[in-house]
Amino acid sequence: MRTSLEGKTALVTGATSGIGAATAERLVGLGARVIGTGRRGERLEAMRALLGEDFRHARLDMTDAKAIRNFAGDLPHAPDILINNAGLALGLSGADEASLEDWDRMIDTNIRGLVHLTRALLPGMKALERADIVNISSVAGSYPYPGANVYGASKAFVTQFSLNLRSDLAGSKVRVSSVEPGLTETEFSEVRFAGDKEKAARVYEGTDNLTADDISLVIADLLTLPPHINLNRVEIMPVSQSFGPFRIAREG
């Protein structure tokens, strides 16, 4: 197992907070040069101040296909490591009441943005001696729950896309992994509930939840495995989280 990523370049999307920020910091600590993207320029500047010259950044809206193409085309070379982390959940309403605008934004960010960036970078990554793609999915892609509708479906797409990439890339030196976190305390719930911090805090109340740093540790482990090992799917939950019963509607 490698303990260093010296000489490697990693591209981390959604690097302004949560899993993306924690992963960028950990990879810099392992010797990688990291390019972090996100929409919030001030957060990216703060990351640069924290991590130094090994962290470069670019503002990038993952819902803007043209901006993604231009960004990928302007890179001096393909990254050795691609962490497709940018994503979000919006709302928890049932499908009959949910906002179509929220659905569109989740699809554009969680699916289209990831697909467009991966497609733009893949030819260059495939030409490298060794490369890694880590797609951040979710247990919501495997286990349905009320209100997850499009969010869960978008993460199921990410997982299946990862597995299909593995098939397409058979015989190449590109590894692909789907990382599927469970209950992880980040800004995720605050975004889902439109900035309602109290409501977001109740999601994690009384649980020994995962943290962004926990997930970044798993990602680093994936990247430092011997090159002949590919972990296709990694599902991670805190010990306090498990699987729920089927939802049954009873009459009377």
PDB file of C-alpha atoms in Angstrom:
ATOM      1  CA  MET A   1       0.000   0.000   0.000  1.00  0.00           C
ATOM      2  CA  ARG A   2       1.237   3.462  -0.880  1.00  0.00           C
ATOM      3  CA  THR A   3       1.303   5.960   1.936  1.00  0.00           C
ATOM      4  CA  SER A   4       1.976   8.951  -0.282  1.00  0.00           C
ATOM      5  CA  LEU A   5       0.420  10.598  -3.325  1.00  0.00           C
ATOM      6  CA  GLU A   6       3.567  12.564  -4.172  1.00  0.00           C
ATOM      7  CA  GLY A   7       3.593  13.703  -7.775  1.00  0.00           C
ATOM      8  CA  LYS A   8      -0.124  13.103  -8.281  1.00  0.00           C
ATOM      9  CA  THR A   9      -2.672  15.723  -9.271  1.00  0.00           C
ATOM     10  CA  ALA A  10      -6.177  15.377  -7.868  1.00  0.00           C
ATOM     11  CA  LEU A  11      -9.285  17.242  -8.989  1.00  0.00           C
ATOM     12  CA  VAL A  12     -11.934  17.535  -6.267  1.00  0.00           C
ATOM     13  CA  THR A  13     -15.331  18.998  -7.115  1.00  0.00           C
ATOM     14  CA  GLY A  14     -17.449  20.592  -4.419  1.00  0.00           C
ATOM     15  CA  ALA A  15     -14.298  21.423  -2.475  1.00  0.00           C
ATOM     16  CA  THR A  16     -15.728  24.397  -0.589  1.00  0.00           C
ATOM     17  CA  SER A  17     -17.175  22.397   2.308  1.00  0.00           C
ATOM     18  CA  GLY A  18     -17.935  18.992   3.755  1.00  0.00           C
ATOM     19  CA  ILE A  19     -16.510  15.869   2.174  1.00  0.00           C
ATOM     20  CA  GLY A  20     -14.892  17.817  -0.661  1.00  0.00           C
ATOM     21  CA  ALA A  21     -12.998  20.176   1.628  1.00  0.00           C
ATOM     22  CA  ALA A  22     -11.932  17.369   3.963  1.00  0.00           C
ATOM     23  CA  THR A  23     -10.752  15.262   1.029  1.00  0.00           C
ATOM     24  CA  ALA A  24      -8.783  18.124  -0.508  1.00  0.00           C
ATOM     25  CA  GLU A  25      -7.036  18.732   2.799  1.00  0.00           C
ATOM     26  CA  ARG A  26      -6.234  15.054   3.300  1.00  0.00           C
ATOM     27  CA  LEU A  27      -4.868  14.587  -0.214  1.00  0.00           C
ATOM     28  CA  VAL A  28      -2.620  17.630   0.120  1.00  0.00           C
ATOM     29  CA  GLY A  29      -1.392  16.092   3.367  1.00  0.00           C
ATOM     30  CA  LEU A  30      -0.503  12.940   1.424  1.00  0.00           C
ATOM     31  CA  GLY A  31       1.586  14.937  -1.029  1.00  0.00           C
ATOM     32  CA  ALA A  32      -0.869  15.446  -3.887  1.00  0.00           C
ATOM     33  CA  ARG A  33      -1.383  18.671  -5.772  1.00  0.00           C
ATOM     34  CA  VAL A  34      -5.092  19.394  -5.545  1.00  0.00           C
ATOM     35  CA  ILE A  35      -7.349  21.412  -7.809  1.00  0.00           C
ATOM     36  CA  GLY A  36     -10.538  22.247  -5.953  1.00  0.00           C
ATOM     37  CA  THR A  37     -13.684  23.518  -7.625  1.00  0.00           C
ATOM     38  CA  GLY A  38     -16.857  25.063  -6.286  1.00  0.00           C
ATOM     39  CA  ARG A  39     -19.240  27.972  -6.715  1.00  0.00           C
ATOM     40  CA  ARG A  40     -18.175  29.938  -3.626  1.00  0.00           C
ATOM     41  CA  GLY A  41     -15.005  31.811  -4.446  1.00  0.00           C
ATOM     42  CA  GLU A  42     -14.404  33.060  -0.908  1.00  0.00           C
ATOM     43  CA  ARG A  43     -14.430  29.487   0.407  1.00  0.00           C
ATOM     44  CA  LEU A  44     -11.912  28.447  -2.227  1.00  0.00           C
ATOM     45  CA  GLU A  45      -9.661  31.366  -1.297  1.00  0.00           C
ATOM     46  CA  ALA A  46      -9.853  30.285   2.347  1.00  0.00           C
ATOM     47  CA  MET A  47      -8.859  26.753   1.345  1.00  0.00           C
ATOM     48  CA  ARG A  48      -5.883  28.144  -0.553  1.00  0.00           C
ATOM     49  CA  ALA A  49      -4.810  30.134   2.513  1.00  0.00           C
ATOM     50  CA  LEU A  50      -5.101  27.000   4.648  1.00  0.00           C
ATOM     51  CA  LEU A  51      -3.451  24.483   2.342  1.00  0.00           C
ATOM     52  CA  GLY A  52      -0.874  26.597   0.523  1.00  0.00           C
ATOM     53  CA  GLU A  53       0.623  26.248  -2.929  1.00  0.00           C
ATOM     54  CA  ASP A  54      -0.363  22.602  -3.352  1.00  0.00           C
ATOM     55  CA  PHE A  55      -4.003  23.694  -3.543  1.00  0.00           C
ATOM     56  CA  ARG A  56      -5.202  25.486  -6.647  1.00  0.00           C
ATOM     57  CA  HIS A  57      -8.803  26.340  -7.287  1.00  0.00           C
ATOM     58  CA  ALA A  58     -11.351  27.367  -9.871  1.00  0.00           C
ATOM     59  CA  ARG A  59     -14.915  28.551  -9.561  1.00  0.00           C
ATOM     60  CA  LEU A  60     -17.137  26.094 -11.380  1.00  0.00           C
ATOM     61  CA  ASP A  61     -20.899  25.674 -11.540  1.00  0.00           C
ATOM     62  CA  MET A  62     -21.606  21.978 -12.090  1.00  0.00           C
ATOM     63  CA  THR A  63     -24.966  22.809 -13.686  1.00  0.00           C
ATOM     64  CA  ASP A  64     -23.244  24.701 -16.517  1.00  0.00           C
ATOM     65  CA  ALA A  65     -22.186  22.210 -19.198  1.00  0.00           C
ATOM     66  CA  LYS A  66     -20.311  24.808 -21.260  1.00  0.00           C
ATOM     67  CA  ALA A  67     -18.348  25.992 -18.221  1.00  0.00           C
ATOM     68  CA  ILE A  68     -17.424  22.386 -17.442  1.00  0.00           C
ATOM     69  CA  ARG A  69     -16.134  21.813 -20.980  1.00  0.00           C
ATOM     70  CA  ASN A  70     -14.135  25.035 -20.906  1.00  0.00           C
ATOM     71  CA  PHE A  71     -12.672  24.228 -17.492  1.00  0.00           C
ATOM     72  CA  ALA A  72     -11.628  20.728 -18.549  1.00  0.00           C
ATOM     73  CA  GLY A  73     -10.169  22.042 -21.797  1.00  0.00           C
ATOM     74  CA  ASP A  74      -8.077  24.635 -19.974  1.00  0.00           C
ATOM     75  CA  LEU A  75      -6.373  22.102 -17.685  1.00  0.00           C
ATOM     76  CA  PRO A  76      -2.709  21.627 -18.633  1.00  0.00           C
ATOM     77  CA  HIS A  77      -3.087  17.852 -18.338  1.00  0.00           C
ATOM     78  CA  ALA A  78      -5.579  15.279 -17.146  1.00  0.00           C
ATOM     79  CA  PRO A  79      -5.647  14.706 -13.383  1.00  0.00           C
ATOM     80  CA  ASP A  80      -4.364  11.448 -11.959  1.00  0.00           C
ATOM     81  CA  ILE A  81      -7.291  11.445  -9.534  1.00  0.00           C
ATOM     82  CA  LEU A  82     -10.855  12.667 -10.054  1.00  0.00           C
ATOM     83  CA  ILE A  83     -13.096  12.992  -6.999  1.00  0.00           C
ATOM     84  CA  ASN A  84     -16.639  13.640  -8.245  1.00  0.00           C
ATOM     85  CA  ASN A  85     -17.996  14.978  -4.974  1.00  0.00           C
ATOM     86  CA  ALA A  86     -20.224  17.929  -5.920  1.00  0.00           C
ATOM     87  CA  GLY A  87     -23.861  17.151  -5.234  1.00  0.00           C
ATOM     88  CA  LEU A  88     -26.838  18.134  -3.147  1.00  0.00           C
ATOM     89  CA  ALA A  89     -30.287  17.224  -1.863  1.00  0.00           C
ATOM     90  CA  LEU A  90     -33.105  19.756  -1.902  1.00  0.00           C
ATOM     91  CA  GLY A  91     -36.261  19.297   0.134  1.00  0.00           C
ATOM     92  CA  LEU A  92     -37.889  16.248   1.656  1.00  0.00           C
ATOM     93  CA  SER A  93     -41.392  16.567   0.230  1.00  0.00           C
ATOM     94  CA  GLY A  94     -43.241  13.663  -1.309  1.00  0.00           C
ATOM     95  CA  ALA A  95     -43.146  13.313  -5.083  1.00  0.00           C
ATOM     96  CA  ASP A  96     -46.643  14.776  -5.458  1.00  0.00           C
ATOM     97  CA  GLU A  97     -45.626  17.984  -3.662  1.00  0.00           C
ATOM     98  CA  ALA A  98     -41.923  18.364  -4.477  1.00  0.00           C
ATOM     99  CA  SER A  99     -40.554  21.328  -6.401  1.00  0.00           C
ATOM    100  CA  LEU A 100     -39.734  20.599 -10.033  1.00  0.00           C
ATOM    101  CA  GLU A 101     -37.076  23.303  -9.846  1.00  0.00           C
ATOM    102  CA  ASP A 102     -35.423  21.402  -6.994  1.00  0.00           C
ATOM    103  CA  TRP A 103     -35.618  18.175  -8.965  1.00  0.00           C
ATOM    104  CA  ASP A 104     -34.024  19.805 -12.006  1.00  0.00           C
ATOM    105  CA  ARG A 105     -31.196  21.264  -9.945  1.00  0.00           C
ATOM    106  CA  MET A 106     -30.434  17.900  -8.320  1.00  0.00           C
ATOM    107  CA  ILE A 107     -30.433  16.168 -11.700  1.00  0.00           C
ATOM    108  CA  ASP A 108     -28.261  18.875 -13.259  1.00  0.00           C
ATOM    109  CA  THR A 109     -25.718  18.810 -10.420  1.00  0.00           C
ATOM    110  CA  ASN A 110     -25.703  15.196  -9.248  1.00  0.00           C
ATOM    111  CA  ILE A 111     -25.995  13.566 -12.667  1.00  0.00           C
ATOM    112  CA  ARG A 112     -25.353  15.870 -15.609  1.00  0.00           C
ATOM    113  CA  GLY A 113     -22.473  17.763 -14.049  1.00  0.00           C
ATOM    114  CA  LEU A 114     -20.724  14.573 -12.969  1.00  0.00           C
ATOM    115  CA  VAL A 115     -21.234  12.939 -16.359  1.00  0.00           C
ATOM    116  CA  HIS A 116     -20.065  15.963 -18.360  1.00  0.00           C
ATOM    117  CA  LEU A 117     -16.893  16.415 -16.319  1.00  0.00           C
ATOM    118  CA  THR A 118     -16.052  12.716 -16.354  1.00  0.00           C
ATOM    119  CA  ARG A 119     -16.546  12.478 -20.111  1.00  0.00           C
ATOM    120  CA  ALA A 120     -14.375  15.542 -20.709  1.00  0.00           C
ATOM    121  CA  LEU A 121     -11.487  14.194 -18.628  1.00  0.00           C
ATOM    122  CA  LEU A 122     -11.689  10.482 -19.354  1.00  0.00           C
ATOM    123  CA  PRO A 123      -9.649  10.277 -22.588  1.00  0.00           C
ATOM    124  CA  GLY A 124      -6.718  12.037 -20.931  1.00  0.00           C
ATOM    125  CA  MET A 125      -6.992   9.980 -17.755  1.00  0.00           C
ATOM    126  CA  LYS A 126      -7.145   6.753 -19.747  1.00  0.00           C
ATOM    127  CA  ALA A 127      -3.831   7.662 -21.389  1.00  0.00           C
ATOM    128  CA  LEU A 128      -2.087   7.952 -18.007  1.00  0.00           C
ATOM    129  CA  GLU A 129       0.020   5.223 -16.472  1.00  0.00           C
ATOM    130  CA  ARG A 130      -2.472   4.998 -13.625  1.00  0.00           C
ATOM    131  CA  ALA A 131      -5.595   6.956 -12.692  1.00  0.00           C
ATOM    132  CA  ASP A 132      -8.454   6.896 -10.197  1.00  0.00           C
ATOM    133  CA  ILE A 133     -12.063   8.056 -10.346  1.00  0.00           C
ATOM    134  CA  VAL A 134     -13.962   8.196  -7.068  1.00  0.00           C
ATOM    135  CA  ASN A 135     -17.639   9.055  -7.356  1.00  0.00           C
ATOM    136  CA  ILE A 136     -19.421  10.119  -4.180  1.00  0.00           C
ATOM    137  CA  SER A 137     -22.794   8.422  -4.167  1.00  0.00           C
ATOM    138  CA  SER A 138     -24.970   7.682  -1.116  1.00  0.00           C
ATOM    139  CA  VAL A 139     -26.752   4.872   0.692  1.00  0.00           C
ATOM    140  CA  ALA A 140     -29.874   6.731  -0.491  1.00  0.00           C
ATOM    141  CA  GLY A 141     -29.140   5.243  -3.901  1.00  0.00           C
ATOM    142  CA  SER A 142     -29.691   1.755  -2.501  1.00  0.00           C
ATOM    143  CA  TYR A 143     -32.233   2.204   0.296  1.00  0.00           C
ATOM    144  CA  PRO A 144     -35.369   4.276  -0.384  1.00  0.00           C
ATOM    145  CA  TYR A 145     -36.955   6.507   2.226  1.00  0.00           C
ATOM    146  CA  PRO A 146     -39.881   8.935   2.097  1.00  0.00           C
ATOM    147  CA  GLY A 147     -38.949  12.201   0.433  1.00  0.00           C
ATOM    148  CA  ALA A 148     -35.731  10.932  -1.151  1.00  0.00           C
ATOM    149  CA  ASN A 149     -37.389  10.499  -4.574  1.00  0.00           C
ATOM    150  CA  VAL A 150     -35.126  12.301  -7.081  1.00  0.00           C
ATOM    151  CA  TYR A 151     -32.147  12.639  -4.735  1.00  0.00           C
ATOM    152  CA  GLY A 152     -32.049   8.884  -4.119  1.00  0.00           C
ATOM    153  CA  ALA A 153     -32.574   8.182  -7.806  1.00  0.00           C
ATOM    154  CA  SER A 154     -29.712  10.519  -8.726  1.00  0.00           C
ATOM    155  CA  LYS A 155     -27.380   8.662  -6.378  1.00  0.00           C
ATOM    156  CA  ALA A 156     -28.515   5.299  -7.738  1.00  0.00           C
ATOM    157  CA  PHE A 157     -27.455   6.669 -11.118  1.00  0.00           C
ATOM    158  CA  VAL A 158     -24.037   7.643  -9.758  1.00  0.00           C
ATOM    159  CA  THR A 159     -23.478   4.147  -8.377  1.00  0.00           C
ATOM    160  CA  GLN A 160     -24.569   2.400 -11.571  1.00  0.00           C
ATOM    161  CA  PHE A 161     -22.592   4.836 -13.735  1.00  0.00           C
ATOM    162  CA  SER A 162     -19.513   3.976 -11.667  1.00  0.00           C
ATOM    163  CA  LEU A 163     -20.018   0.245 -12.224  1.00  0.00           C
ATOM    164  CA  ASN A 164     -20.588   0.739 -15.943  1.00  0.00           C
ATOM    165  CA  LEU A 165     -17.423   2.839 -16.173  1.00  0.00           C
ATOM    166  CA  ARG A 166     -15.570  -0.116 -14.679  1.00  0.00           C
ATOM    167  CA  SER A 167     -16.883  -2.270 -17.520  1.00  0.00           C
ATOM    168  CA  ASP A 168     -15.969   0.296 -20.170  1.00  0.00           C
ATOM    169  CA  LEU A 169     -12.479   0.731 -18.732  1.00  0.00           C
ATOM    170  CA  ALA A 170     -11.649  -2.961 -18.377  1.00  0.00           C
ATOM    171  CA  GLY A 171      -8.069  -3.461 -19.505  1.00  0.00           C
ATOM    172  CA  SER A 172      -7.085   0.123 -18.760  1.00  0.00           C
ATOM    173  CA  LYS A 173      -5.207   1.403 -15.719  1.00  0.00           C
ATOM    174  CA  VAL A 174      -8.135   3.513 -14.509  1.00  0.00           C
ATOM    175  CA  ARG A 175      -9.781   2.429 -11.271  1.00  0.00           C
ATOM    176  CA  VAL A 176     -13.344   3.494 -10.480  1.00  0.00           C
ATOM    177  CA  SER A 177     -15.020   3.406  -7.077  1.00  0.00           C
ATOM    178  CA  SER A 178     -18.450   4.402  -5.822  1.00  0.00           C
ATOM    179  CA  VAL A 179     -18.278   5.689  -2.240  1.00  0.00           C
ATOM    180  CA  GLU A 180     -21.698   5.572  -0.582  1.00  0.00           C
ATOM    181  CA  PRO A 181     -21.891   7.351   2.782  1.00  0.00           C
ATOM    182  CA  GLY A 182     -24.726   7.063   5.241  1.00  0.00           C
ATOM    183  CA  LEU A 183     -25.488   9.603   7.958  1.00  0.00           C
ATOM    184  CA  THR A 184     -22.683  12.157   7.653  1.00  0.00           C
ATOM    185  CA  GLU A 185     -22.855  15.552   9.320  1.00  0.00           C
ATOM    186  CA  THR A 186     -21.910  18.272   6.852  1.00  0.00           C
ATOM    187  CA  GLU A 187     -23.798  21.219   5.358  1.00  0.00           C
ATOM    188  CA  PHE A 188     -25.851  18.622   3.456  1.00  0.00           C
ATOM    189  CA  SER A 189     -28.970  18.830   5.636  1.00  0.00           C
ATOM    190  CA  GLU A 190     -28.717  22.597   5.976  1.00  0.00           C
ATOM    191  CA  VAL A 191     -28.799  22.869   2.179  1.00  0.00           C
ATOM    192  CA  ARG A 192     -31.625  20.328   1.963  1.00  0.00           C
ATOM    193  CA  PHE A 193     -33.728  22.370   4.395  1.00  0.00           C
ATOM    194  CA  ALA A 194     -32.989  25.735   2.756  1.00  0.00           C
ATOM    195  CA  GLY A 195     -30.724  27.043   5.511  1.00  0.00           C
ATOM    196  CA  ASP A 196     -32.853  25.919   8.482  1.00  0.00           C
ATOM    197  CA  LYS A 197     -30.011  25.098  10.886  1.00  0.00           C
ATOM    198  CA  GLU A 198     -32.271  23.876  13.687  1.00  0.00           C
ATOM    199  CA  LYS A 199     -34.047  21.428  11.416  1.00  0.00           C
ATOM    200  CA  ALA A 200     -30.722  20.273  10.003  1.00  0.00           C
ATOM    201  CA  ALA A 201     -29.271  19.761  13.487  1.00  0.00           C
ATOM    202  CA  ARG A 202     -32.174  17.477  14.433  1.00  0.00           C
ATOM    203  CA  VAL A 203     -31.136  15.050  11.692  1.00  0.00           C
ATOM    204  CA  TYR A 204     -27.953  14.260  13.626  1.00  0.00           C
ATOM    205  CA  GLU A 205     -29.193  14.804  17.170  1.00  0.00           C
ATOM    206  CA  GLY A 206     -28.337  11.911  19.481  1.00  0.00           C
ATOM    207  CA  THR A 207     -26.423   9.985  16.815  1.00  0.00           C
ATOM    208  CA  ASP A 208     -22.747   9.164  16.630  1.00  0.00           C
ATOM    209  CA  ASN A 209     -22.800  10.179  12.970  1.00  0.00           C
ATOM    210  CA  LEU A 210     -20.003  10.069  10.454  1.00  0.00           C
ATOM    211  CA  THR A 211     -18.036  13.206   9.636  1.00  0.00           C
ATOM    212  CA  ALA A 212     -16.558  14.523   6.413  1.00  0.00           C
ATOM    213  CA  ASP A 213     -13.140  13.593   7.764  1.00  0.00           C
ATOM    214  CA  ASP A 214     -14.269   9.965   8.142  1.00  0.00           C
ATOM    215  CA  ILE A 215     -15.230   9.814   4.481  1.00  0.00           C
ATOM    216  CA  SER A 216     -12.001  11.496   3.383  1.00  0.00           C
ATOM    217  CA  LEU A 217     -10.087   8.807   5.272  1.00  0.00           C
ATOM    218  CA  VAL A 218     -11.878   6.090   3.300  1.00  0.00           C
ATOM    219  CA  ILE A 219     -11.175   7.902   0.031  1.00  0.00           C
ATOM    220  CA  ALA A 220      -7.482   8.170   0.892  1.00  0.00           C
ATOM    221  CA  ASP A 221      -7.421   4.447   1.672  1.00  0.00           C
ATOM    222  CA  LEU A 222      -8.906   3.685  -1.753  1.00  0.00           C
ATOM    223  CA  LEU A 223      -6.315   5.796  -3.512  1.00  0.00           C
ATOM    224  CA  THR A 224      -3.362   4.250  -1.697  1.00  0.00           C
ATOM    225  CA  LEU A 225      -4.287   0.599  -2.265  1.00  0.00           C
ATOM    226  CA  PRO A 226      -1.939  -1.465  -4.464  1.00  0.00           C
ATOM    227  CA  PRO A 227      -2.693  -0.688  -8.124  1.00  0.00           C
ATOM    228  CA  HIS A 228      -4.173  -4.115  -8.923  1.00  0.00           C
ATOM    229  CA  ILE A 229      -6.954  -3.674  -6.330  1.00  0.00           C
ATOM    230  CA  ASN A 230     -10.213  -1.883  -7.205  1.00  0.00           C
ATOM    231  CA  LEU A 231     -12.935  -1.498  -4.593  1.00  0.00           C
ATOM    232  CA  ASN A 232     -16.010  -1.146  -6.772  1.00  0.00           C
ATOM    233  CA  ARG A 233     -18.432  -0.003  -4.066  1.00  0.00           C
ATOM    234  CA  VAL A 234     -17.797   1.166  -0.523  1.00  0.00           C
ATOM    235  CA  GLU A 235     -20.902   1.607   1.635  1.00  0.00           C
ATOM    236  CA  ILE A 236     -20.226   3.419   4.902  1.00  0.00           C
ATOM    237  CA  MET A 237     -22.577   3.933   7.831  1.00  0.00           C
ATOM    238  CA  PRO A 238     -22.068   4.940  11.437  1.00  0.00           C
ATOM    239  CA  VAL A 239     -22.645   2.088  13.871  1.00  0.00           C
ATOM    240  CA  SER A 240     -25.773   3.923  15.057  1.00  0.00           C
ATOM    241  CA  GLN A 241     -27.387   3.679  11.604  1.00  0.00           C
ATOM    242  CA  SER A 242     -28.816   0.508  10.136  1.00  0.00           C
ATOM    243  CA  PHE A 243     -31.585  -0.627   7.780  1.00  0.00           C
ATOM    244  CA  GLY A 244     -35.215   0.287   8.371  1.00  0.00           C
ATOM    245  CA  PRO A 245     -38.304  -1.887   7.962  1.00  0.00           C
ATOM    246  CA  PHE A 246     -40.513  -1.747   4.904  1.00  0.00           C
ATOM    247  CA  ARG A 247     -43.067   1.035   5.027  1.00  0.00           C
ATOM    248  CA  ILE A 248     -46.551  -0.487   5.189  1.00  0.00           C
ATOM    249  CA  ALA A 249     -49.807   1.461   4.942  1.00  0.00           C
ATOM    250  CA  ARG A 250     -52.551  -0.229   6.964  1.00  0.00           C
ATOM    251  CA  GLU A 251     -56.276   0.293   6.656  1.00  0.00           C
ATOM    252  CA  GLY A 252     -58.487   0.982   9.655  1.00  0.00           C
TER     253      GLY A 252
END
